[in-house]
Amino acid sequence: MSNRGIPLPGRYDDIMSLSVRKGFIWPTADIYGGFGGFYDYGHLGAGLKRKWEDAWLRHFVKSEDNYYLVDTTTILPYRSLKASGHVDHFTDVMAKCSNCGESFRGDQLLEDATGASAEGMSPDDIDAKLEELRLKCPECEGEFEATELFNMMFPLAVGPAGTDDAFLRPETAQGVYLNFKREFEALRRRIPMGLAIMGRAFRNEISPRQGTYRMREFIQAELQIFFDPEDEGFPSSMSLSDFDGLGVRVAFEEDRENVQALSCQELMDKGLPWFYVAHMAKVQSFYTDLLGYPPEKFRFAELGEDERAFYNKIHFDIQIDMGSLGGFKEVAGIHYRTDHDLSGHEKESHEKMSVSSGGRRFIPHVLELSFGVDRNVWSLLDTFYKKNERSILKLPPPLAPIEAGVFPLLSKDGLPELAREVYTRLRKEFDCFYDASGSIGKRYARMDEIGTPYCITIDHDSLKDNTVTVRERDTTDQTREGIDALPDVLRKLLRTF
RNA sequence: GCGGGUGUAGUGUAGCCUGGUAUCACUUGAGCUUGCCAAGCUCAUAACCCGGGUUCAAAUCCCGGCGCCCGCACCA
């Protein structure tokens, strides 16, 4: 990824400070000095995250026939991850130079020296081979220490026997593949079939960095779409004509800095299959149309052969330009995983994964839409937090953790009583916040900073005619509405997707 | 994991070199005030990342750990 660049000065700190002060995000076990690679969500962060997840679910899962949300365990048995390739590919044998201290991947050293793949070799075998070939540190010609196994997966000892026979899942996707046969039956053997999981995944990152961008425990929202690779009609409910006006913003591998806006047809002319293009359009539409990201901050970045997993036939990252992180950073990916995963599980479990459809028998191919939820939440804060004379978090209203503030203009003359009454009525349906403290301007400012799109103020006129002012966050414009009409008014303003 | 920087109320900071338990601002809470955009006044709450060591005395000096930021490496 060409993520080079320096963060805007103070931008990261501004967002982290906002997060901590107001209740979005802070380090796990903060009172013990934090815990590298782990972050907790406060009340606002949890609300924002939940609403992003709801939006994702509606846009990608509930909008299609035969797409469903499932939920699977975070602990998986050894064999399932052996079959998926994670046991071998997620485990690196590190060789450390005794002289300069530099670390290298043992299999890489052997491959460079012999030209043959050394993947999956045990540390002892690699040690023996390094010895045999008399390999020295490429940096300083120093000797290597005994190699060590570094596993990106967290091993677990399940049961009283206490053997390392399980791992915390490194991606949610495997949960879907393991349940493919059951769901295919339960959903009456229909293809295409989409199965989504939103849940936690775990990777023992060597150096977690940049807040919630790279964590050791993180949340994924992943959709696995199973389809017939030979069926041009997939998926039947999608049509490229839905995206006619959309210029799909793409940066190809050979010229990563050059973002082109291409039509779906132009992308297909470049050799991408139509189902892949359709999902690119759908993803971009999610960000730029639904959530309102500025198009220039959005792009697909093609990953080259050496950057993507070997089984991903086509792989574009979805990247958002984040000032706090120094440029375009990955928030999601679209991966054409072919039949790699189902075939792997068929081989290891001896369960047939092939299906009959369209008069043929085949193992379905998988298109995976994979989103990092925490990264997306961070990108919302980065993209929509404006800090000038006013500090405003210009969140899309449907994502705002607090949807409306309800204030009495003054703390006297019966205004608080009526305001409380309005608040009590609205809170049944909307996420509301009542506040009577400080000046009205200060209360507006507090709401602006946490992204509350609307504030309702009860004044003296309200007592006479049952109307209130509704103040809009970004413009500060006010309209006067009847108290009885508020639910309808707010519904129209807030339930926009 | 390596190198550089760094850690003081909720947030941002002064103090650290030249040891004597801490500055300022904003925030937060209470009260007064306040007829619509962080106004004002009074009062209050609140901090030296953790653990050792040196010393009569450690935020300050030394050692170890942890966290954070930047670079390298890593991120099938």
Coordinates of C-alpha atoms (C1' of nucleotides) in Angstrom, one line a residue:
Chain A
M1 CA 0.0 0.0 0.0
S2 CA 1.3 3.4 -0.8
N3 CA 0.4 4.9 2.5
R4 CA 3.4 7.1 2.7
G5 CA 2.8 10.6 4.1
I6 CA 2.8 12.3 7.4
P7 CA -0.3 12.8 9.4
L8 CA -1.7 16.4 9.5
P9 CA -0.1 18.0 12.5
G10 CA -2.1 17.3 15.6
R11 CA -4.9 15.7 13.7
Y12 CA -4.5 12.3 15.3
D13 CA -4.2 13.9 18.7
D14 CA -7.3 16.0 18.2
I15 CA -9.4 13.0 17.3
M16 CA -8.0 10.9 20.1
S17 CA -8.5 13.7 22.6
L18 CA -12.1 14.1 21.4
S19 CA -12.7 10.4 21.7
V20 CA -11.3 10.2 25.2
R21 CA -13.0 13.4 26.5
K22 CA -16.4 12.7 25.2
G23 CA -16.7 8.9 25.4
F24 CA -16.0 7.4 22.0
I25 CA -12.8 5.4 22.4
W26 CA -9.9 5.0 24.9
P27 CA -7.2 2.4 25.7
T28 CA -8.3 -0.8 27.3
A29 CA -7.3 -1.1 31.0
D30 CA -6.5 2.6 30.9
I31 CA -6.2 2.8 34.7
Y32 CA -3.3 0.3 34.4
G33 CA -1.5 2.3 31.8
G34 CA -3.2 0.8 28.7
F35 CA -2.7 -2.4 26.9
G36 CA -1.0 -2.2 23.5
G37 CA -3.3 -3.0 20.6
F38 CA -6.6 -3.0 22.6
Y39 CA -9.1 -0.2 22.8
D40 CA -12.5 0.1 24.4
Y41 CA -15.6 1.9 23.2
G42 CA -17.3 4.4 25.5
H43 CA -21.0 5.2 25.4
L44 CA -20.8 7.3 22.3
G45 CA -18.4 5.1 20.5
A46 CA -20.5 2.1 21.1
G47 CA -23.5 3.9 19.8
L48 CA -21.7 5.1 16.7
K49 CA -20.3 1.6 16.0
R50 CA -23.7 0.0 16.5
K51 CA -25.3 2.4 14.0
W52 CA -22.5 1.9 11.4
E53 CA -23.1 -1.9 11.8
D54 CA -26.8 -1.4 11.3
A55 CA -26.2 0.6 8.2
W56 CA -23.8 -1.9 6.8
L57 CA -26.2 -4.7 7.5
R58 CA -29.0 -3.0 5.7
H59 CA -26.9 -2.0 2.7
F60 CA -25.1 -5.2 2.1
V61 CA -27.1 -8.0 3.6
K62 CA -30.8 -7.1 4.0
S63 CA -30.9 -5.6 0.5
E64 CA -30.4 -8.9 -1.2
D65 CA -32.4 -12.1 -1.5
N66 CA -30.9 -15.0 0.2
Y67 CA -28.3 -13.0 2.2
Y68 CA -28.3 -13.5 5.9
L69 CA -26.5 -12.7 9.1
V70 CA -25.1 -15.6 11.1
D71 CA -23.0 -15.7 14.3
T72 CA -20.3 -18.1 15.1
T73 CA -17.7 -18.7 17.8
T74 CA -14.5 -16.8 18.3
I75 CA -12.6 -19.9 19.3
L76 CA -11.9 -22.5 16.5
P77 CA -10.4 -25.9 16.6
Y78 CA -6.9 -26.5 15.3
R79 CA -7.9 -28.5 12.3
S80 CA -10.3 -25.9 10.9
L81 CA -7.5 -23.4 10.8
K82 CA -5.0 -25.9 9.5
A83 CA -7.4 -26.5 6.6
S84 CA -7.9 -22.8 6.0
G85 CA -4.1 -22.4 5.8
H86 CA -3.8 -20.1 8.8
V87 CA -1.8 -22.5 10.8
D88 CA 0.9 -22.6 8.1
H89 CA 0.6 -19.1 6.7
F90 CA -0.1 -17.2 9.8
T91 CA 2.9 -18.6 11.6
D92 CA 6.3 -17.2 10.8
V93 CA 9.6 -18.7 11.9
M94 CA 11.8 -15.7 12.9
A95 CA 15.5 -15.8 12.7
K96 CA 17.3 -13.1 14.7
C97 CA 20.8 -12.0 14.0
S98 CA 23.0 -12.3 17.1
N99 CA 25.1 -9.4 15.9
C100 CA 22.9 -6.6 14.7
G101 CA 19.6 -7.8 16.2
E102 CA 17.7 -7.7 13.0
S103 CA 14.9 -10.3 12.6
F104 CA 14.1 -12.1 9.4
R105 CA 11.6 -14.7 8.3
G106 CA 13.3 -18.0 8.3
D107 CA 11.4 -19.4 5.3
Q108 CA 12.2 -16.3 3.4
L109 CA 15.9 -16.7 4.0
L110 CA 15.8 -20.2 2.8
E111 CA 13.7 -19.4 -0.2
D112 CA 16.1 -16.6 -1.2
A113 CA 19.1 -19.0 -0.9
T114 CA 17.6 -22.1 -2.5
G115 CA 14.8 -20.8 -4.6
A116 CA 12.5 -23.5 -3.2
S117 CA 9.5 -22.9 -1.0
A118 CA 10.2 -23.4 2.7
E119 CA 6.7 -22.6 3.8
G120 CA 5.3 -24.6 6.7
M121 CA 8.8 -25.9 7.8
S122 CA 9.3 -26.3 11.6
P123 CA 11.7 -24.1 13.5
D124 CA 14.0 -27.1 14.0
D125 CA 14.1 -27.9 10.3
I126 CA 14.7 -24.3 9.4
D127 CA 17.5 -24.1 12.0
A128 CA 19.1 -27.2 10.5
K129 CA 18.8 -25.9 7.0
L130 CA 20.2 -22.5 7.9
E131 CA 23.1 -24.3 9.6
E132 CA 23.6 -26.6 6.6
L133 CA 23.7 -23.7 4.1
R134 CA 25.8 -21.6 6.5
L135 CA 23.5 -18.7 5.9
K136 CA 24.6 -15.4 7.5
C137 CA 22.6 -12.2 8.2
P138 CA 22.0 -10.3 5.0
E139 CA 22.6 -7.0 6.8
C140 CA 25.8 -7.6 8.6
E141 CA 27.0 -11.1 7.9
G142 CA 26.4 -12.0 11.6
E143 CA 25.4 -15.5 12.9
F144 CA 21.7 -16.3 13.5
E145 CA 20.4 -17.3 16.9
A146 CA 18.1 -20.3 17.2
T147 CA 14.9 -19.4 15.3
E148 CA 11.6 -18.8 17.2
L149 CA 8.1 -19.5 16.2
F150 CA 6.0 -16.4 15.9
N151 CA 2.3 -17.1 15.4
M152 CA 0.0 -14.3 14.5
M153 CA -2.9 -16.4 15.9
F154 CA -3.5 -16.6 19.7
P155 CA -3.2 -20.2 20.7
L156 CA -5.6 -21.5 23.4
A157 CA -5.5 -24.6 25.6
V158 CA -9.1 -25.8 25.6
G159 CA -10.3 -28.4 28.1
P160 CA -8.7 -30.0 31.1
A161 CA -6.1 -31.7 28.9
G162 CA -4.7 -28.3 28.3
T163 CA -3.2 -28.9 24.9
D164 CA -2.9 -26.1 22.4
D165 CA -5.6 -27.4 20.2
A166 CA -7.4 -24.2 19.3
F167 CA -6.9 -20.6 18.3
L168 CA -8.8 -17.4 18.6
R169 CA -10.1 -16.8 15.1
P170 CA -7.9 -14.6 13.0
E171 CA -10.9 -13.6 10.7
T172 CA -14.6 -14.1 10.9
A173 CA -14.8 -15.6 7.4
Q174 CA -13.9 -19.1 8.5
G175 CA -17.0 -19.2 10.7
V176 CA -19.1 -18.9 7.5
Y177 CA -17.2 -21.5 5.6
L178 CA -17.5 -24.0 8.5
N179 CA -21.3 -23.4 8.4
F180 CA -21.7 -23.4 4.7
K181 CA -23.2 -26.9 4.3
R182 CA -25.7 -26.4 7.1
E183 CA -26.9 -23.0 5.8
F184 CA -27.0 -24.3 2.3
E185 CA -29.5 -27.0 3.4
A186 CA -31.4 -24.7 5.8
L187 CA -31.8 -22.1 3.0
R188 CA -33.0 -24.8 0.7
R189 CA -30.0 -25.2 -1.6
R190 CA -30.1 -21.8 -3.3
I191 CA -27.2 -20.1 -5.0
P192 CA -26.2 -17.4 -4.8
M193 CA -26.2 -17.3 -1.1
G194 CA -24.7 -14.6 1.1
L195 CA -23.7 -15.2 4.7
A196 CA -22.4 -12.4 6.9
I197 CA -20.8 -12.2 10.3
M198 CA -20.1 -9.2 12.4
G199 CA -17.8 -10.1 15.2
R200 CA -14.5 -10.1 16.8
A201 CA -11.2 -11.4 15.3
F202 CA -7.8 -11.6 16.9
R203 CA -4.3 -11.2 15.6
N204 CA -1.2 -11.0 17.6
E205 CA 0.2 -8.0 15.7
I206 CA 3.9 -7.4 16.1
S207 CA 3.5 -3.7 16.5
P208 CA -0.1 -2.4 16.9
R209 CA -0.2 1.3 16.0
Q210 CA -2.3 4.3 15.4
G211 CA -5.2 3.8 17.8
T212 CA -7.9 1.6 16.5
Y213 CA -6.3 1.2 13.1
R214 CA -4.2 -1.9 13.9
M215 CA -5.4 -3.7 16.9
R216 CA -4.9 -7.2 18.3
E217 CA -8.6 -7.6 19.0
F218 CA -10.8 -6.0 16.4
I219 CA -14.3 -6.3 14.9
Q220 CA -14.9 -7.4 11.3
A221 CA -18.0 -7.1 9.2
E222 CA -17.7 -9.7 6.5
L223 CA -20.0 -10.9 3.8
Q224 CA -19.2 -14.2 2.0
I225 CA -21.2 -14.6 -1.2
F226 CA -21.3 -18.1 -2.6
F227 CA -22.0 -18.3 -6.3
D228 CA -21.7 -20.4 -9.5
P229 CA -18.5 -19.1 -11.3
E230 CA -20.1 -20.0 -14.6
D231 CA -23.4 -18.3 -14.0
E232 CA -23.4 -14.9 -15.7
G233 CA -26.6 -14.0 -14.0
F234 CA -25.1 -13.7 -10.5
P235 CA -26.5 -12.1 -8.4
S236 CA -29.9 -11.7 -10.0
S237 CA -31.1 -8.8 -7.9
M238 CA -28.2 -6.6 -8.7
S239 CA -28.0 -4.5 -11.9
L240 CA -25.1 -2.4 -13.1
S241 CA -27.6 0.2 -14.3
D242 CA -28.2 1.0 -10.7
F243 CA -24.8 2.6 -10.7
D244 CA -24.9 4.5 -14.1
G245 CA -24.0 7.9 -12.7
L246 CA -21.3 6.6 -10.4
G247 CA -17.6 7.0 -11.4
V248 CA -15.9 4.2 -9.7
R249 CA -12.7 5.7 -8.2
V250 CA -9.9 3.2 -8.8
A251 CA -6.1 3.3 -8.5
F252 CA -4.4 0.5 -10.3
E253 CA -1.3 -1.3 -9.1
E254 CA 1.0 0.2 -11.7
D255 CA 0.0 3.8 -10.9
R256 CA -1.2 3.9 -7.3
E257 CA -1.4 7.7 -7.0
N258 CA -3.5 8.2 -10.1
V259 CA -7.1 7.7 -9.2
Q260 CA -9.4 7.3 -12.2
A261 CA -13.2 7.6 -12.1
L262 CA -14.4 4.8 -14.4
S263 CA -17.8 3.5 -15.4
C264 CA -18.7 0.0 -14.6
Q265 CA -18.4 -0.8 -18.3
E266 CA -14.9 0.6 -18.4
L267 CA -13.9 -1.6 -15.5
M268 CA -15.3 -4.7 -17.2
D269 CA -13.3 -3.7 -20.3
K270 CA -10.2 -3.8 -18.2
G271 CA -11.0 -7.5 -17.5
L272 CA -12.8 -7.4 -14.2
P273 CA -15.8 -9.8 -14.0
W274 CA -19.2 -8.0 -13.8
F275 CA -20.1 -9.4 -10.4
Y276 CA -16.9 -7.9 -9.0
V277 CA -17.5 -4.6 -10.6
A278 CA -21.1 -4.5 -9.3
H279 CA -19.9 -5.0 -5.8
M280 CA -17.2 -2.3 -6.2
A281 CA -20.0 0.1 -7.2
K282 CA -22.1 -1.0 -4.3
V283 CA -19.3 -0.5 -1.9
Q284 CA -18.5 3.0 -3.2
S285 CA -22.1 3.9 -3.1
F286 CA -22.2 2.9 0.6
Y287 CA -19.4 5.4 1.3
T288 CA -20.0 8.3 -1.0
D289 CA -23.8 8.2 -1.4
L290 CA -25.1 6.8 1.8
L291 CA -22.6 7.9 4.3
G292 CA -21.5 11.1 2.5
Y293 CA -17.8 10.7 2.4
P294 CA -16.3 13.2 -0.1
P295 CA -15.5 11.2 -3.2
E296 CA -12.0 12.4 -3.4
K297 CA -11.3 10.8 0.0
F298 CA -12.4 7.4 -1.3
R299 CA -10.6 5.0 -3.6
F300 CA -10.2 1.4 -4.6
A301 CA -6.5 0.4 -4.6
E302 CA -5.6 -2.7 -6.6
L303 CA -3.2 -5.1 -4.8
G304 CA -0.4 -6.6 -6.7
E305 CA 0.6 -10.3 -6.9
D306 CA 3.0 -9.9 -4.0
E307 CA 0.7 -7.9 -1.8
R308 CA -2.3 -10.1 -1.8
A309 CA -3.0 -13.6 -0.4
F310 CA -2.2 -16.3 -2.9
Y311 CA -5.8 -17.5 -3.1
N312 CA -7.2 -14.1 -3.8
K313 CA -7.7 -14.0 -7.6
I314 CA -8.8 -10.3 -7.5
H315 CA -8.1 -8.0 -4.6
F316 CA -8.9 -4.3 -4.3
D317 CA -8.5 -2.5 -1.0
I318 CA -11.0 0.1 -0.1
Q319 CA -9.1 3.1 1.2
I320 CA -10.1 6.3 2.9
D321 CA -7.8 9.4 2.9
M322 CA -7.4 10.0 6.6
G323 CA -5.5 13.1 7.8
S324 CA -4.9 11.6 11.2
L325 CA -3.1 8.6 9.7
G326 CA -1.2 10.3 7.0
G327 CA -3.1 9.4 3.8
F328 CA -5.1 6.7 2.2
K329 CA -5.6 3.8 4.6
E330 CA -7.4 0.5 4.2
V331 CA -10.8 0.2 5.7
A332 CA -12.2 -2.8 3.7
G333 CA -11.4 -5.1 0.9
I334 CA -13.2 -7.0 -1.9
H335 CA -11.6 -10.4 -2.3
Y336 CA -12.4 -13.0 -5.0
R337 CA -11.4 -16.1 -2.9
T338 CA -12.5 -18.6 -5.6
D339 CA -13.2 -22.1 -4.1
H340 CA -10.0 -22.0 -1.9
D341 CA -11.7 -22.1 1.5
L342 CA -14.5 -24.6 0.7
S343 CA -12.0 -26.9 -1.1
G344 CA -9.6 -26.7 1.8
H345 CA -12.3 -27.7 4.3
E346 CA -13.5 -30.4 2.0
K347 CA -10.0 -31.9 1.9
E348 CA -9.4 -31.7 5.6
S349 CA -12.9 -32.7 6.8
H350 CA -13.9 -35.1 4.1
E351 CA -17.2 -33.3 3.9
K352 CA -18.4 -32.7 0.3
M353 CA -18.7 -29.0 -0.3
S354 CA -19.9 -29.2 -3.9
V355 CA -23.5 -28.3 -4.8
S356 CA -25.9 -29.0 -7.6
S357 CA -27.2 -26.0 -9.4
G358 CA -28.0 -25.2 -13.0
G359 CA -27.7 -28.8 -13.9
R360 CA -24.1 -29.0 -12.8
R361 CA -22.2 -30.0 -9.7
F362 CA -19.4 -27.6 -8.5
I363 CA -17.8 -26.1 -5.5
P364 CA -19.1 -22.6 -5.2
H365 CA -16.8 -19.7 -5.5
V366 CA -16.7 -17.0 -2.9
L367 CA -16.7 -13.2 -3.2
E368 CA -15.8 -11.7 0.1
L369 CA -16.6 -8.2 1.3
S370 CA -14.5 -7.6 4.3
F371 CA -14.7 -4.5 6.5
G372 CA -12.8 -3.5 9.5
V373 CA -15.4 -2.0 11.8
D374 CA -13.1 -0.2 14.1
R375 CA -11.2 1.3 11.2
N376 CA -14.4 2.5 9.7
V377 CA -15.5 4.1 12.9
W378 CA -12.2 5.9 13.2
S379 CA -12.5 7.0 9.6
L380 CA -15.9 8.5 10.4
L381 CA -14.3 10.6 13.2
D382 CA -11.4 11.5 10.9
T383 CA -13.6 12.5 8.0
F384 CA -16.3 14.3 9.8
Y385 CA -14.6 16.1 12.7
K386 CA -14.1 19.7 11.9
K387 CA -12.2 21.8 14.4
N388 CA -12.3 25.5 13.6
E389 CA -14.0 28.3 15.4
R390 CA -16.7 25.7 16.1
S391 CA -15.8 22.1 16.8
I392 CA -18.3 20.0 14.9
L393 CA -18.6 16.3 14.3
K394 CA -20.6 16.3 11.0
L395 CA -21.7 12.7 11.2
P396 CA -24.3 11.5 8.9
P397 CA -27.5 12.0 11.0
P398 CA -28.5 8.4 11.0
L399 CA -25.2 7.4 12.5
A400 CA -25.2 10.0 15.3
P401 CA -25.1 8.3 18.7
I402 CA -27.2 11.1 20.1
E403 CA -29.9 12.1 17.6
A404 CA -31.4 15.1 19.4
G405 CA -30.7 17.3 22.4
V406 CA -33.7 18.6 24.3
F407 CA -33.2 21.9 26.2
P408 CA -35.2 24.4 28.1
L409 CA -34.0 27.9 27.0
L410 CA -33.8 28.9 30.6
S411 CA -33.9 27.0 33.9
K412 CA -37.0 28.8 35.2
D413 CA -40.6 29.8 34.4
G414 CA -41.7 26.2 33.9
L415 CA -39.5 25.7 30.9
P416 CA -37.5 22.7 32.3
E417 CA -40.8 21.0 33.2
L418 CA -42.1 21.2 29.6
A419 CA -38.7 20.3 28.2
R420 CA -38.6 17.2 30.3
E421 CA -42.0 16.3 29.1
V422 CA -40.9 16.6 25.4
Y423 CA -37.7 14.7 26.2
T424 CA -39.7 11.8 27.8
R425 CA -41.9 11.5 24.8
L426 CA -39.1 11.5 22.2
R427 CA -36.7 9.2 24.0
K428 CA -39.0 6.3 23.4
E429 CA -38.1 6.4 19.7
F430 CA -35.0 8.5 19.4
D431 CA -31.6 8.7 21.1
C432 CA -32.1 11.9 23.0
F433 CA -30.2 13.9 25.6
Y434 CA -31.7 16.3 28.1
D435 CA -29.6 19.2 29.3
A436 CA -30.5 22.3 31.3
S437 CA -27.1 23.4 32.5
G438 CA -25.1 26.4 31.3
S439 CA -26.0 28.8 28.6
I440 CA -28.0 27.6 25.6
G441 CA -25.0 28.3 23.3
K442 CA -22.8 26.1 25.4
R443 CA -25.3 23.3 25.2
Y444 CA -25.5 23.6 21.5
A445 CA -21.7 23.5 21.3
R446 CA -21.5 20.4 23.4
M447 CA -23.9 18.7 21.1
D448 CA -22.0 19.9 18.0
E449 CA -18.8 18.3 19.2
I450 CA -20.3 14.8 19.6
G451 CA -22.2 15.0 16.3
T452 CA -25.8 15.5 17.5
P453 CA -27.5 16.7 14.4
Y454 CA -30.6 18.4 16.0
C455 CA -31.4 20.3 19.1
I456 CA -34.8 21.0 20.3
T457 CA -35.3 24.1 22.5
I458 CA -38.3 24.9 24.6
D459 CA -38.8 28.6 25.1
H460 CA -41.6 30.9 26.5
D461 CA -43.6 30.7 23.2
S462 CA -43.7 26.9 23.7
L463 CA -45.8 27.4 26.8
K464 CA -48.3 29.4 24.9
D465 CA -48.6 27.6 21.5
N466 CA -46.9 24.2 22.0
T467 CA -44.2 24.9 19.5
V468 CA -40.4 24.5 19.8
T469 CA -37.3 25.3 17.8
V470 CA -35.4 22.6 16.0
R471 CA -31.8 23.7 15.4
E472 CA -29.7 22.0 12.8
R473 CA -26.1 21.2 13.7
D474 CA -24.1 22.2 10.5
T475 CA -26.0 25.4 9.6
T476 CA -27.3 26.4 13.1
D477 CA -30.5 27.2 11.3
Q478 CA -33.7 26.9 13.3
T479 CA -37.2 26.0 12.4
R480 CA -40.3 26.2 14.5
E481 CA -42.3 22.9 14.9
G482 CA -45.3 21.8 16.9
I483 CA -44.5 19.5 19.7
D484 CA -46.9 16.9 18.5
A485 CA -45.3 16.9 15.1
L486 CA -41.7 16.3 16.4
P487 CA -41.7 12.5 16.0
D488 CA -42.6 12.9 12.3
V489 CA -40.2 15.8 11.8
L490 CA -37.3 13.9 13.4
R491 CA -38.2 10.7 11.5
K492 CA -37.9 12.5 8.2
L493 CA -34.6 14.1 9.2
L494 CA -33.0 11.1 10.8
R495 CA -34.3 8.0 9.1
T496 CA -32.7 8.7 5.7
F497 CA -31.3 5.3 5.2
Chain B
rG1 C1' 11.2 -6.7 17.4
rC2 C1' 15.1 -2.5 16.5
rG3 C1' 16.1 2.9 16.7
rG4 C1' 14.5 8.0 18.1
rG5 C1' 11.1 10.9 21.0
rU6 C1' 7.7 10.9 25.1
rG7 C1' 4.4 10.0 29.8
rU8 C1' 1.9 15.8 35.4
rA9 C1' -6.1 16.7 37.1
rG10 C1' -11.3 14.9 32.2
rU11 C1' -8.2 17.7 28.1
rG12 C1' -4.0 20.8 26.9
rU13 C1' 0.1 22.4 29.8
rA14 C1' 4.1 24.9 33.7
rG15 C1' 7.6 22.8 37.0
rC16 C1' 12.3 18.4 35.9
rC17 C1' 18.6 20.5 34.0
rU18 C1' 19.9 23.4 39.5
rG19 C1' 15.4 17.4 44.7
rG20 C1' 11.8 20.5 49.6
rU21 C1' 4.5 16.8 47.1
rA22 C1' 2.6 21.1 41.8
rU23 C1' 1.3 26.4 37.6
rC24 C1' -2.2 28.1 34.2
rA25 C1' -6.3 27.5 30.9
rC26 C1' -10.3 25.0 29.3
rU27 C1' -13.6 21.1 31.0
rU28 C1' -16.8 19.1 34.9
rG29 C1' -20.3 19.8 39.3
rA30 C1' -23.3 23.2 42.6
rG31 C1' -25.4 28.1 43.1
rC32 C1' -26.5 33.1 41.2
rU33 C1' -27.3 34.9 36.6
rU34 C1' -28.8 34.0 31.5
rG35 C1' -35.7 35.0 26.4
rC36 C1' -31.2 31.2 21.3
rC37 C1' -25.3 29.8 19.8
rA38 C1' -18.7 27.8 24.3
rA39 C1' -21.0 35.4 28.2
rG40 C1' -20.2 36.6 33.6
rC41 C1' -19.6 36.0 39.1
rU42 C1' -18.9 32.7 43.6
rC43 C1' -17.7 28.0 45.4
rA44 C1' -16.1 23.0 44.6
rU45 C1' -14.1 18.4 42.5
rA46 C1' -9.7 16.7 40.3
rA47 C1' -3.0 14.9 38.5
rC48 C1' 3.0 13.7 39.0
rC49 C1' 2.2 5.9 34.2
rC50 C1' 3.8 1.5 37.5
rG51 C1' 7.7 -0.8 40.6
rG52 C1' 12.4 -0.6 42.8
rG53 C1' 16.9 2.4 44.2
rU54 C1' 19.7 6.9 46.0
rU55 C1' 18.5 10.7 49.7
rC56 C1' 16.5 13.6 55.8
rA57 C1' 13.4 14.5 51.4
rA58 C1' 12.0 12.3 44.5
rA59 C1' 7.2 14.8 39.6
rU60 C1' 12.5 16.1 39.5
rC61 C1' 18.4 11.9 39.9
rC62 C1' 19.4 6.3 38.8
rC63 C1' 17.5 1.2 37.3
rG64 C1' 13.5 -2.0 35.5
rG65 C1' 8.7 -2.4 33.4
rC66 C1' 4.3 -0.6 30.8
rG67 C1' 1.9 2.8 27.5
rC68 C1' 1.9 6.4 23.5
rC69 C1' 4.0 9.0 18.9
rC70 C1' 7.5 8.8 14.6
rG71 C1' 10.9 5.7 11.4
rC72 C1' 12.4 0.6 9.9
rA73 C1' 10.8 -4.2 9.9
rC74 C1' 6.1 -6.9 10.2
rC75 C1' 0.9 -6.9 8.6
rA76 C1' -0.7 -15.1 4.4

